[in-house]
CSV table of C-alpha atoms in Angstrom, one decimal:
chain,number,residue,atom,x,y,z
A,171,MET,CA,0.1,0.0,0.0
A,172,ALA,CA,2.7,2.5,1.1
A,173,GLY,CA,4.5,2.1,-2.2
A,174,LYS,CA,1.6,2.9,-4.4
A,175,GLU,CA,0.5,5.7,-2.0
A,176,ASN,CA,4.5,7.0,-2.2
A,177,SER,CA,4.2,7.2,-6.0
A,178,THR,CA,1.5,9.7,-5.7
A,179,LEU,CA,-1.1,8.1,-7.5
A,180,LEU,CA,-3.9,10.5,-8.7
A,181,ILE,CA,-7.5,9.8,-8.3
A,182,LYS,CA,-10.6,11.5,-9.9
A,183,LYS,CA,-13.2,13.0,-8.0
A,184,ALA,CA,-16.8,13.4,-9.0
A,185,SER,CA,-16.1,17.2,-9.8
A,186,GLY,CA,-13.5,16.0,-12.5
A,187,GLU,CA,-10.8,17.2,-10.3
A,188,GLU,CA,-7.7,15.0,-9.6
A,189,GLU,CA,-6.2,14.7,-6.2
A,190,PRO,CA,-3.4,12.3,-4.9
A,191,PHE,CA,-4.8,9.4,-3.2
A,192,ARG,CA,-4.2,9.2,0.5
A,193,VAL,CA,-4.7,6.0,2.4
A,194,GLU,CA,-5.2,7.9,5.7
A,195,LYS,CA,-8.4,9.6,4.2
A,196,LEU,CA,-9.9,6.1,3.3
A,197,LYS,CA,-9.0,4.8,6.7
A,198,GLU,CA,-10.7,7.9,8.3
A,199,SER,CA,-13.9,7.2,6.2
A,200,LEU,CA,-13.9,3.5,7.3
A,201,ARG,CA,-13.2,4.4,10.8
A,202,ARG,CA,-16.0,7.1,10.9
A,203,ALA,CA,-18.4,4.4,9.6
A,204,GLY,CA,-17.5,2.2,12.8
A,205,ALA,CA,-15.0,-0.5,11.2
A,206,GLY,CA,-12.5,-1.8,13.7
A,207,GLU,CA,-8.8,-1.6,12.9
A,208,GLU,CA,-8.6,-5.1,11.6
A,209,THR,CA,-11.4,-4.5,9.1
A,210,ILE,CA,-9.8,-1.2,8.1
A,211,ASP,CA,-6.3,-2.9,7.4
A,212,GLN,CA,-8.1,-5.7,5.5
A,213,VAL,CA,-10.0,-3.3,3.2
A,214,THR,CA,-7.1,-0.7,2.7
A,215,ASP,CA,-4.6,-3.7,1.8
A,216,ASP,CA,-7.1,-5.1,-0.7
A,217,ILE,CA,-7.7,-1.5,-2.3
A,218,GLY,CA,-3.8,-0.9,-2.1
A,219,SER,CA,-3.1,-3.9,-4.3
A,220,TRP,CA,-5.7,-3.2,-6.8
A,221,ILE,CA,-5.8,0.7,-7.0
A,222,TYR,CA,-4.4,2.3,-10.2
A,223,ASP,CA,-3.7,5.9,-11.5
A,224,GLY,CA,-6.7,7.8,-12.8
A,225,ILE,CA,-9.2,5.7,-11.0
A,226,THR,CA,-12.4,7.3,-9.9
A,227,THR,CA,-13.4,7.8,-6.3
A,228,GLN,CA,-16.6,6.2,-6.9
A,229,LYS,CA,-14.8,2.9,-8.1
A,230,ILE,CA,-12.7,3.0,-4.8
A,231,TYR,CA,-15.8,3.5,-2.9
A,232,SER,CA,-17.7,0.8,-4.6
A,233,ARG,CA,-15.1,-1.7,-3.9
A,234,ALA,CA,-14.7,-0.6,-0.2
A,235,PHE,CA,-18.3,-0.9,0.2
A,236,ALA,CA,-18.5,-4.4,-1.3
A,237,LEU,CA,-15.6,-5.6,0.9
A,238,LEU,CA,-17.6,-4.0,4.1
A,239,ARG,CA,-20.8,-5.8,3.0
A,240,LYS,CA,-19.1,-9.1,3.1
A,241,LYS,CA,-17.4,-8.5,6.5
A,242,LYS,CA,-19.6,-5.9,8.5
A,243,LYS,CA,-23.0,-5.2,7.0
A,244,HIS,CA,-24.0,-2.6,9.5
A,245,VAL,CA,-20.6,-0.7,8.8
A,246,ALA,CA,-21.4,-0.9,5.1
A,247,SER,CA,-24.6,0.7,5.7
A,248,ARG,CA,-23.1,3.6,7.4
A,249,TYR,CA,-20.3,3.8,5.0
A,250,LYS,CA,-22.8,4.4,2.1
A,251,LEU,CA,-24.1,7.5,3.9
A,252,LYS,CA,-23.2,10.1,1.0
A,253,LYS,CA,-24.7,7.7,-1.5
A,254,ALA,CA,-27.8,7.3,0.6
A,255,ILE,CA,-28.6,11.0,1.0
A,256,MET,CA,-28.1,11.2,-2.8
A,257,GLU,CA,-31.1,8.3,-3.1
A,258,LEU,CA,-33.5,10.5,-0.9
A,259,GLY,CA,-34.5,12.0,-4.5
A,260,PRO,CA,-35.5,12.4,-7.1
A,261,THR,CA,-37.5,15.5,-5.7
A,262,GLY,CA,-35.9,17.5,-2.8
A,263,TYR,CA,-38.9,17.0,-0.6
A,264,PRO,CA,-37.6,14.1,1.6
A,265,PHE,CA,-34.3,16.0,2.0
A,266,GLU,CA,-36.3,18.8,3.5
A,267,HIS,CA,-38.0,16.5,5.7
A,268,PHE,CA,-34.6,14.9,6.7
A,269,ILE,CA,-33.0,18.3,7.5
A,270,GLY,CA,-36.1,18.9,9.5
A,271,LYS,CA,-35.7,15.8,11.5
A,272,ILE,CA,-32.0,16.7,12.1
A,273,LEU,CA,-32.9,20.1,13.6
A,274,GLU,CA,-35.7,18.5,15.6
A,275,LEU,CA,-33.5,15.7,17.2
A,276,GLN,CA,-31.2,18.7,18.1
A,277,GLY,CA,-33.8,20.3,20.1
A,278,TYR,CA,-35.5,22.6,17.5
A,279,SER,CA,-39.1,22.8,16.9
A,280,THR,CA,-39.6,22.5,13.2
A,281,LYS,CA,-42.1,23.0,10.5
A,282,VAL,CA,-41.3,21.6,6.8
A,283,GLY,CA,-42.7,23.6,3.8
A,284,GLN,CA,-44.2,26.6,5.1
A,285,ILE,CA,-45.8,29.7,3.4
A,286,VAL,CA,-44.3,32.7,5.3
A,287,GLU,CA,-45.1,36.3,4.8
A,288,GLY,CA,-42.4,38.8,4.1
A,289,LEU,CA,-42.7,42.7,4.2
A,290,CYS,CA,-43.0,42.7,0.2
A,291,ILE,CA,-44.1,39.2,-0.8
A,292,THR,CA,-44.9,35.8,0.8
A,293,HIS,CA,-42.1,33.2,0.5
A,294,GLU,CA,-42.3,29.3,0.5
A,295,VAL,CA,-39.7,28.3,3.3
A,296,ASP,CA,-38.3,24.7,3.3
A,297,VAL,CA,-37.9,24.6,7.2
A,298,VAL,CA,-38.6,26.9,10.0
A,299,ALA,CA,-36.7,25.8,13.1
A,300,THR,CA,-37.5,27.6,16.6
A,301,ARG,CA,-35.5,27.1,19.9
A,302,GLY,CA,-36.2,29.5,22.4
A,303,LYS,CA,-36.5,32.8,21.1
A,304,GLN,CA,-34.0,32.0,18.1
A,305,GLN,CA,-35.6,31.2,14.6
A,306,TYR,CA,-33.8,30.0,11.6
A,307,ILE,CA,-35.1,30.3,8.1
A,308,VAL,CA,-33.7,27.3,6.4
A,309,GLU,CA,-33.5,26.8,2.5
A,310,CYS,CA,-32.5,23.4,1.5
A,311,LYS,CA,-30.7,22.8,-1.9
A,312,TYR,CA,-30.6,19.0,-2.7
A,313,GLY,CA,-28.4,17.5,-5.4
A,314,GLN,CA,-28.4,13.9,-6.8
A,315,SER,CA,-24.7,14.3,-8.1
A,316,PRO,CA,-21.8,14.4,-5.7
A,317,GLY,CA,-19.9,16.6,-8.3
A,318,LYS,CA,-22.6,19.3,-8.1
A,319,THR,CA,-21.8,22.6,-6.2
A,320,VAL,CA,-24.0,25.5,-4.9
A,321,SER,CA,-22.9,28.9,-6.5
A,322,VAL,CA,-22.9,32.3,-4.7
A,323,GLN,CA,-26.1,33.2,-6.5
A,324,VAL,CA,-28.0,30.8,-4.0
A,325,PRO,CA,-26.9,32.7,-0.8
A,326,LEU,CA,-27.3,36.0,-2.6
A,327,TYR,CA,-31.0,35.2,-3.3
A,328,ILE,CA,-31.6,33.6,0.1
A,329,ARG,CA,-30.3,36.5,2.0
A,330,SER,CA,-32.7,38.8,0.2
A,331,ARG,CA,-35.7,36.2,1.0
A,332,VAL,CA,-34.7,36.1,4.7
A,333,ASP,CA,-34.4,39.7,5.0
A,334,ASP,CA,-37.8,40.4,3.6
A,335,ILE,CA,-39.2,37.8,6.2
A,336,ILE,CA,-37.2,39.2,9.0
A,337,LYS,CA,-38.5,42.8,8.4
A,338,LYS,CA,-42.1,41.5,8.5
A,339,ARG,CA,-41.7,39.3,11.6
A,340,SER,CA,-39.8,41.9,13.6
A,341,GLU,CA,-43.1,43.9,13.3
A,342,ASN,CA,-45.1,41.2,14.8
A,343,ALA,CA,-45.8,41.3,18.6
A,344,GLU,CA,-45.7,37.4,18.5
A,345,TYR,CA,-41.9,37.5,17.6
A,346,ASN,CA,-41.1,40.2,20.2
A,347,GLY,CA,-37.5,39.6,21.4
A,348,PHE,CA,-36.7,36.9,18.7
A,349,SER,CA,-33.5,36.7,16.8
A,350,PHE,CA,-33.7,35.4,13.3
A,351,TYR,CA,-31.2,33.6,11.2
A,352,GLY,CA,-30.8,32.4,7.7
A,353,TRP,CA,-29.6,29.1,6.7
A,354,VAL,CA,-28.7,27.3,3.4
A,355,VAL,CA,-28.2,23.6,3.6
A,356,THR,CA,-26.9,21.4,0.9
A,357,ASN,CA,-25.9,17.7,0.5
A,358,THR,CA,-23.2,18.7,-1.9
A,359,ARG,CA,-20.9,21.5,-1.6
A,360,PHE,CA,-20.6,25.5,-1.8
A,361,THR,CA,-18.2,27.3,-4.1
A,362,SER,CA,-15.6,29.4,-2.3
A,363,ASP,CA,-17.5,32.5,-3.3
A,364,ALA,CA,-20.5,31.1,-1.7
A,365,ILE,CA,-18.8,30.4,1.5
A,366,ASP,CA,-17.2,33.8,1.7
A,367,TYR,CA,-20.4,35.6,0.9
A,368,GLY,CA,-22.2,33.6,3.6
A,369,LYS,CA,-19.4,34.4,6.1
A,370,CYS,CA,-19.6,38.2,5.3
A,371,CYS,CA,-23.5,38.6,5.3
A,372,GLY,CA,-24.1,36.3,8.4
A,373,LEU,CA,-26.0,33.5,6.6
A,374,HIS,CA,-25.3,30.0,7.9
A,375,LEU,CA,-24.1,27.5,5.5
A,376,LEU,CA,-24.2,23.8,5.9
A,377,SER,CA,-23.1,21.3,3.3
A,378,TRP,CA,-21.7,17.9,3.5
A,379,ASP,CA,-18.3,18.8,4.7
A,380,PHE,CA,-18.7,22.4,5.6
A,381,PRO,CA,-18.2,23.9,8.4
A,382,HIS,CA,-15.0,21.9,8.7
A,383,GLY,CA,-15.6,19.2,11.5
A,384,ASN,CA,-19.2,20.1,11.8
A,385,GLY,CA,-20.8,19.5,8.3
A,386,LEU,CA,-23.5,17.4,7.5
A,387,LYS,CA,-21.8,14.2,7.4
A,388,ASP,CA,-20.3,15.1,10.7
A,389,ILE,CA,-23.7,15.7,12.4
A,390,ILE,CA,-25.2,12.6,11.0
A,391,ASP,CA,-22.5,10.4,12.3
A,392,ARG,CA,-22.1,12.1,15.8
A,393,GLU,CA,-26.0,12.1,16.5
A,394,LYS,CA,-26.7,9.0,14.5
A,395,ILE,CA,-29.3,10.6,12.4
A,396,TYR,CA,-29.1,8.2,9.6
A,397,PRO,CA,-31.5,8.4,6.6
A,398,ILE,CA,-33.7,5.4,5.9
A,399,THR,CA,-31.7,5.1,2.5
A,400,VAL,CA,-28.9,3.5,4.3
A,401,LEU,CA,-31.0,0.4,4.9
A,402,ASN,CA,-30.1,-3.0,3.3
A,403,ASN,CA,-33.3,-4.6,4.3
A,404,LEU,CA,-35.8,-2.5,2.5
A,405,THR,CA,-36.2,-2.3,-1.1
A,406,LYS,CA,-36.1,1.0,-3.1
A,407,ASN,CA,-40.0,1.0,-3.4
A,408,GLN,CA,-40.5,0.4,0.5
A,409,LYS,CA,-38.1,3.2,1.1
A,410,GLN,CA,-39.9,5.5,-1.2
A,411,GLU,CA,-43.2,4.6,0.1
A,412,LEU,CA,-42.1,5.6,3.8
A,413,MET,CA,-40.5,8.9,2.6
A,414,GLU,CA,-43.8,10.0,0.9
A,415,GLN,CA,-45.2,9.7,4.5
A,416,GLY,CA,-42.4,11.9,5.9
A,417,ILE,CA,-40.5,8.9,7.4
A,418,VAL,CA,-36.9,9.6,6.6
A,419,VAL,CA,-34.6,8.7,9.4
A,420,CYS,CA,-33.9,5.2,10.9
A,421,ARG,CA,-34.7,6.6,14.4
A,422,GLN,CA,-38.2,7.1,13.5
A,423,ILE,CA,-38.7,3.4,12.5
A,424,GLN,CA,-36.8,2.1,15.6
A,425,ASP,CA,-38.8,4.5,18.0
A,426,LYS,CA,-42.2,3.5,16.2
A,427,PRO,CA,-41.8,0.0,14.5
A,428,GLU,CA,-45.7,0.1,13.8
A,429,ILE,CA,-45.1,2.7,10.9
A,430,LEU,CA,-43.9,-0.2,9.0
A,431,ASP,CA,-47.4,-2.0,9.2
A,432,PRO,CA,-48.7,-0.7,5.9
A,433,LEU,CA,-45.6,-2.4,4.1
A,434,GLN,CA,-46.8,-5.8,5.3
A,435,LEU,CA,-43.1,-7.2,5.8
A,436,GLY,CA,-42.6,-10.7,6.0
A,437,LYS,CA,-41.3,-12.0,9.4
A,438,LYS,CA,-37.6,-12.7,8.2
A,439,GLN,CA,-37.4,-9.4,6.7
A,440,LEU,CA,-38.9,-7.5,9.6
A,441,ARG,CA,-36.5,-9.5,12.0
A,442,ASP,CA,-33.6,-8.8,9.8
A,443,LEU,CA,-34.4,-5.0,9.4
A,444,MET,CA,-34.8,-4.6,13.1
A,445,ILE,CA,-31.3,-6.2,13.7
A,446,GLU,CA,-29.8,-4.0,11.2
A,447,LEU,CA,-31.4,-0.8,12.8
A,448,GLU,CA,-30.2,-1.9,16.2
A,449,GLU,CA,-26.6,-2.3,14.7
A,450,ILE,CA,-26.7,0.9,12.8
A,451,LEU,CA,-28.0,3.0,15.6
């Protein structure tokens, strides 16, 4: 492994950019998914003997995932997190509910898909999250391609919408003493201009890996708020049926297994699913 890494193999990211392959980055992603050191060494040794210059990150991921599924299925489920978020589509509706659930499980009162009055016009807001006298106006930008980025035009637009809502709510006695904040959340990434603008104008930005150490992937892993799309014991259609009912995180199923009743799962599938949930969470 060391020999191939030392020769500076270049791998191709989803964006088309190339970067040097770093075994430590692969190890860290496996570790974050819950793999033990023995499993990590086995997977990285296999990939080290197989990897070649110019390979895509997607192919590396696919091989690592296949190896994990043979060894530790629940670890494989967590390892596929980024892909699982992409599978919340094709519309952004389940992603909005997913972000709502993340905020709710962190102590916010949340409402998804709200029509909110501004001073000038009304706005459709993806998530309104309230905790105490702090309220967040959240816009969700869902992407089905890992190479997609959110440009500066999005936070520019959201800042103006949030300001219009804040002006209206500041006049309302119901919100006396409230502080209002705008958020833009994406499952992909922001451009550097978008990040610079967000920092400058006081707009909170949350992407797959931003802010560093507290991005979407870090929050999901830390709080164990996994989307139901990580589950291997539900079919794509079964997941879709649940998402249409606003059931988007694994914890919802674990807390209320009866929400599975309409799916009419067989005894074995149900048993395997509950075991998988216990191992993931």
